[in-house]
């Protein structure tokens, strides 16, 4: 871990001195991380490669602002997250998804989740659950969506979400509470509409 | 993962069930290597940005030097006028003092 950190610091120093090979190495190092954040939070309409490219360009152009107060990976994650948030805001203003777009499997899964005593644990349904969760999350405002995704789908703690987003812990809890309440209402509403 | 579960109080709640199932989905690990050409595009954009910054800096210094030169030329051309303006002011001040004394 220490070695990796030391290698990263050395790599950054070389990049700052204009070493192109080091810059390529830096892209290779951070690309999987950027891709993970982008895949977790990107709006449907934006291709992940375009978003990853935007994040990497921002990373390089802001490299002088990195002060080594936090690990470089956290700093890059934060850039990736704020970039996704900007795109989510744009998508939130013009949502393009409708209830009718739920697949058969997702509808069945929705029914199962809303039923009182099922656990929703059937194997192979996890992807459908993920898709359905993604579609539900599109109806939240972008900041709430990021908070709930990080807490409930990616398993981060409130403190970690605070470090990643720059919001304070209380605000995160309030956002998560309201967002979950909205998601529950939405699930119930969709279930009723599907039945009709 | 445990932290995510801890964040939701009721396991029978529909959203909690859905989120728990979604967390069990395999992480998407395809193409974790940067696609061909992406690094080149990123580095080209970075270089372009750096060049633009250098150009603005150069432009800024040149504009400052030009403004300083114009100011210096203006002072040189009007030096006599400015000097006499100062003298006139002294004369006026002397007159005012004399009048006050009288």
PDB file of C-alpha atoms in Angstrom, chain A residues 15 20 23-24 27 31-32 35-36 39 48-49 53 56-57 60-61 109 112-113 115-121 126-127 129-130 132-133 136 148 151-153 155-157 180 183-184 187, chain B residues 1-5 7-9 11-26 28-36 38-43 45-47 49-50 53:
ATOM      1  CA  UNK A  15       3.784  14.173 -14.893  1.00  0.00           C
ATOM      2  CA  UNK A  20       4.483  11.942 -21.321  1.00  0.00           C
ATOM      3  CA  UNK A  23       1.152  10.745 -17.955  1.00  0.00           C
ATOM      4  CA  UNK A  24       0.251   7.564 -19.860  1.00  0.00           C
ATOM      5  CA  UNK A  27      -4.051   7.218 -17.052  1.00  0.00           C
ATOM      6  CA  UNK A  31      -8.723   4.542 -15.434  1.00  0.00           C
ATOM      7  CA  UNK A  32     -10.307   1.535 -13.608  1.00  0.00           C
ATOM      8  CA  UNK A  35     -14.632   3.848 -14.835  1.00  0.00           C
ATOM      9  CA  UNK A  36     -16.088   2.388 -11.635  1.00  0.00           C
ATOM     10  CA  UNK A  39     -20.483   3.326 -14.250  1.00  0.00           C
ATOM     11  CA  UNK A  48     -19.182   5.957 -20.251  1.00  0.00           C
ATOM     12  CA  UNK A  49     -16.079   6.427 -22.405  1.00  0.00           C
ATOM     13  CA  UNK A  53     -12.390  11.026 -20.953  1.00  0.00           C
ATOM     14  CA  UNK A  56      -9.320  12.401 -17.076  1.00  0.00           C
ATOM     15  CA  UNK A  57      -8.933  15.714 -18.910  1.00  0.00           C
ATOM     16  CA  UNK A  60      -4.778  16.650 -15.814  1.00  0.00           C
ATOM     17  CA  UNK A  61      -5.808  20.284 -16.154  1.00  0.00           C
ATOM     18  CA  UNK A 109     -39.004  -7.870  -9.401  1.00  0.00           C
ATOM     19  CA  UNK A 112     -41.664  -9.118  -5.372  1.00  0.00           C
ATOM     20  CA  UNK A 113     -39.960  -6.306  -3.505  1.00  0.00           C
ATOM     21  CA  UNK A 115     -44.793  -7.964  -1.460  1.00  0.00           C
ATOM     22  CA  UNK A 116     -44.765  -8.243   2.340  1.00  0.00           C
ATOM     23  CA  UNK A 117     -42.746 -11.378   3.098  1.00  0.00           C
ATOM     24  CA  UNK A 118     -40.418 -12.058   0.171  1.00  0.00           C
ATOM     25  CA  UNK A 119     -36.712 -11.516   0.393  1.00  0.00           C
ATOM     26  CA  UNK A 120     -36.020 -10.976  -3.310  1.00  0.00           C
ATOM     27  CA  UNK A 121     -33.023 -13.253  -3.209  1.00  0.00           C
ATOM     28  CA  UNK A 126     -29.566  -9.247  -9.063  1.00  0.00           C
ATOM     29  CA  UNK A 127     -28.967  -7.617 -12.449  1.00  0.00           C
ATOM     30  CA  UNK A 129     -32.689  -5.462  -9.371  1.00  0.00           C
ATOM     31  CA  UNK A 130     -29.744  -3.279 -10.280  1.00  0.00           C
ATOM     32  CA  UNK A 132     -34.692  -1.378 -11.618  1.00  0.00           C
ATOM     33  CA  UNK A 133     -32.838   0.476  -8.866  1.00  0.00           C
ATOM     34  CA  UNK A 136     -35.887   4.444  -9.797  1.00  0.00           C
ATOM     35  CA  UNK A 148     -28.320   6.979  -2.056  1.00  0.00           C
ATOM     36  CA  UNK A 151     -24.785   4.532   0.691  1.00  0.00           C
ATOM     37  CA  UNK A 152     -27.233   1.842  -0.388  1.00  0.00           C
ATOM     38  CA  UNK A 153     -25.790   0.364  -3.567  1.00  0.00           C
ATOM     39  CA  UNK A 155     -21.952   0.343   0.657  1.00  0.00           C
ATOM     40  CA  UNK A 156     -20.007   3.475   1.637  1.00  0.00           C
ATOM     41  CA  UNK A 157     -20.336   4.895   5.149  1.00  0.00           C
ATOM     42  CA  UNK A 180     -35.543   6.572   0.425  1.00  0.00           C
ATOM     43  CA  UNK A 183     -38.207   5.756  -3.643  1.00  0.00           C
ATOM     44  CA  UNK A 184     -40.649   3.733  -1.542  1.00  0.00           C
ATOM     45  CA  UNK A 187     -42.168   1.802  -6.064  1.00  0.00           C
TER      46      UNK A 187
ATOM     47  CA  UNK B   1     -21.416  -3.944   1.845  1.00  0.00           C
ATOM     48  CA  UNK B   2     -22.357  -4.340   5.499  1.00  0.00           C
ATOM     49  CA  UNK B   3     -22.360  -0.588   5.885  1.00  0.00           C
ATOM     50  CA  UNK B   4     -25.005  -0.214   3.197  1.00  0.00           C
ATOM     51  CA  UNK B   5     -27.210  -2.695   5.006  1.00  0.00           C
ATOM     52  CA  UNK B   7     -27.897   2.331   6.716  1.00  0.00           C
ATOM     53  CA  UNK B   8     -31.348   0.927   6.118  1.00  0.00           C
ATOM     54  CA  UNK B   9     -33.386   0.129   9.180  1.00  0.00           C
ATOM     55  CA  UNK B  11     -35.216  -5.255   5.884  1.00  0.00           C
ATOM     56  CA  UNK B  12     -38.858  -5.697   4.850  1.00  0.00           C
ATOM     57  CA  UNK B  13     -38.961  -2.242   3.322  1.00  0.00           C
ATOM     58  CA  UNK B  14     -39.260  -2.551  -0.512  1.00  0.00           C
ATOM     59  CA  UNK B  15     -36.352  -0.204  -1.238  1.00  0.00           C
ATOM     60  CA  UNK B  16     -34.121  -2.023   1.301  1.00  0.00           C
ATOM     61  CA  UNK B  17     -34.911  -5.347  -0.368  1.00  0.00           C
ATOM     62  CA  UNK B  18     -34.261  -3.959  -3.818  1.00  0.00           C
ATOM     63  CA  UNK B  19     -30.997  -2.295  -2.773  1.00  0.00           C
ATOM     64  CA  UNK B  20     -29.806  -5.467  -1.035  1.00  0.00           C
ATOM     65  CA  UNK B  21     -30.503  -7.488  -4.180  1.00  0.00           C
ATOM     66  CA  UNK B  22     -28.849  -4.879  -6.397  1.00  0.00           C
ATOM     67  CA  UNK B  23     -25.720  -4.995  -4.225  1.00  0.00           C
ATOM     68  CA  UNK B  24     -25.454  -8.707  -4.956  1.00  0.00           C
ATOM     69  CA  UNK B  25     -25.120  -8.004  -8.685  1.00  0.00           C
ATOM     70  CA  UNK B  26     -21.669  -8.804 -10.034  1.00  0.00           C
ATOM     71  CA  UNK B  28     -19.155  -4.617 -14.041  1.00  0.00           C
ATOM     72  CA  UNK B  29     -15.494  -5.448 -14.650  1.00  0.00           C
ATOM     73  CA  UNK B  30     -15.408  -5.370 -18.441  1.00  0.00           C
ATOM     74  CA  UNK B  31     -12.851  -3.194 -20.239  1.00  0.00           C
ATOM     75  CA  UNK B  32     -10.981  -1.907 -17.229  1.00  0.00           C
ATOM     76  CA  UNK B  33      -8.091  -1.042 -19.508  1.00  0.00           C
ATOM     77  CA  UNK B  34      -8.262   2.360 -21.174  1.00  0.00           C
ATOM     78  CA  UNK B  35      -9.616   1.920 -24.726  1.00  0.00           C
ATOM     79  CA  UNK B  36      -7.281   2.447 -27.649  1.00  0.00           C
ATOM     80  CA  UNK B  38      -8.283   7.443 -25.157  1.00  0.00           C
ATOM     81  CA  UNK B  39      -4.945   8.235 -23.518  1.00  0.00           C
ATOM     82  CA  UNK B  40      -3.763  10.009 -26.670  1.00  0.00           C
ATOM     83  CA  UNK B  41      -6.947  12.109 -26.809  1.00  0.00           C
ATOM     84  CA  UNK B  42      -6.685  12.998 -23.118  1.00  0.00           C
ATOM     85  CA  UNK B  43      -3.029  13.999 -23.406  1.00  0.00           C
ATOM     86  CA  UNK B  45      -6.513  17.928 -24.756  1.00  0.00           C
ATOM     87  CA  UNK B  46      -4.239  18.490 -21.755  1.00  0.00           C
ATOM     88  CA  UNK B  47      -1.443  19.873 -23.984  1.00  0.00           C
ATOM     89  CA  UNK B  49      -5.195  23.439 -22.448  1.00  0.00           C
ATOM     90  CA  UNK B  50      -1.646  24.032 -21.191  1.00  0.00           C
ATOM     91  CA  UNK B  53      -2.852  28.956 -20.596  1.00  0.00           C
TER      92      UNK B  53
END
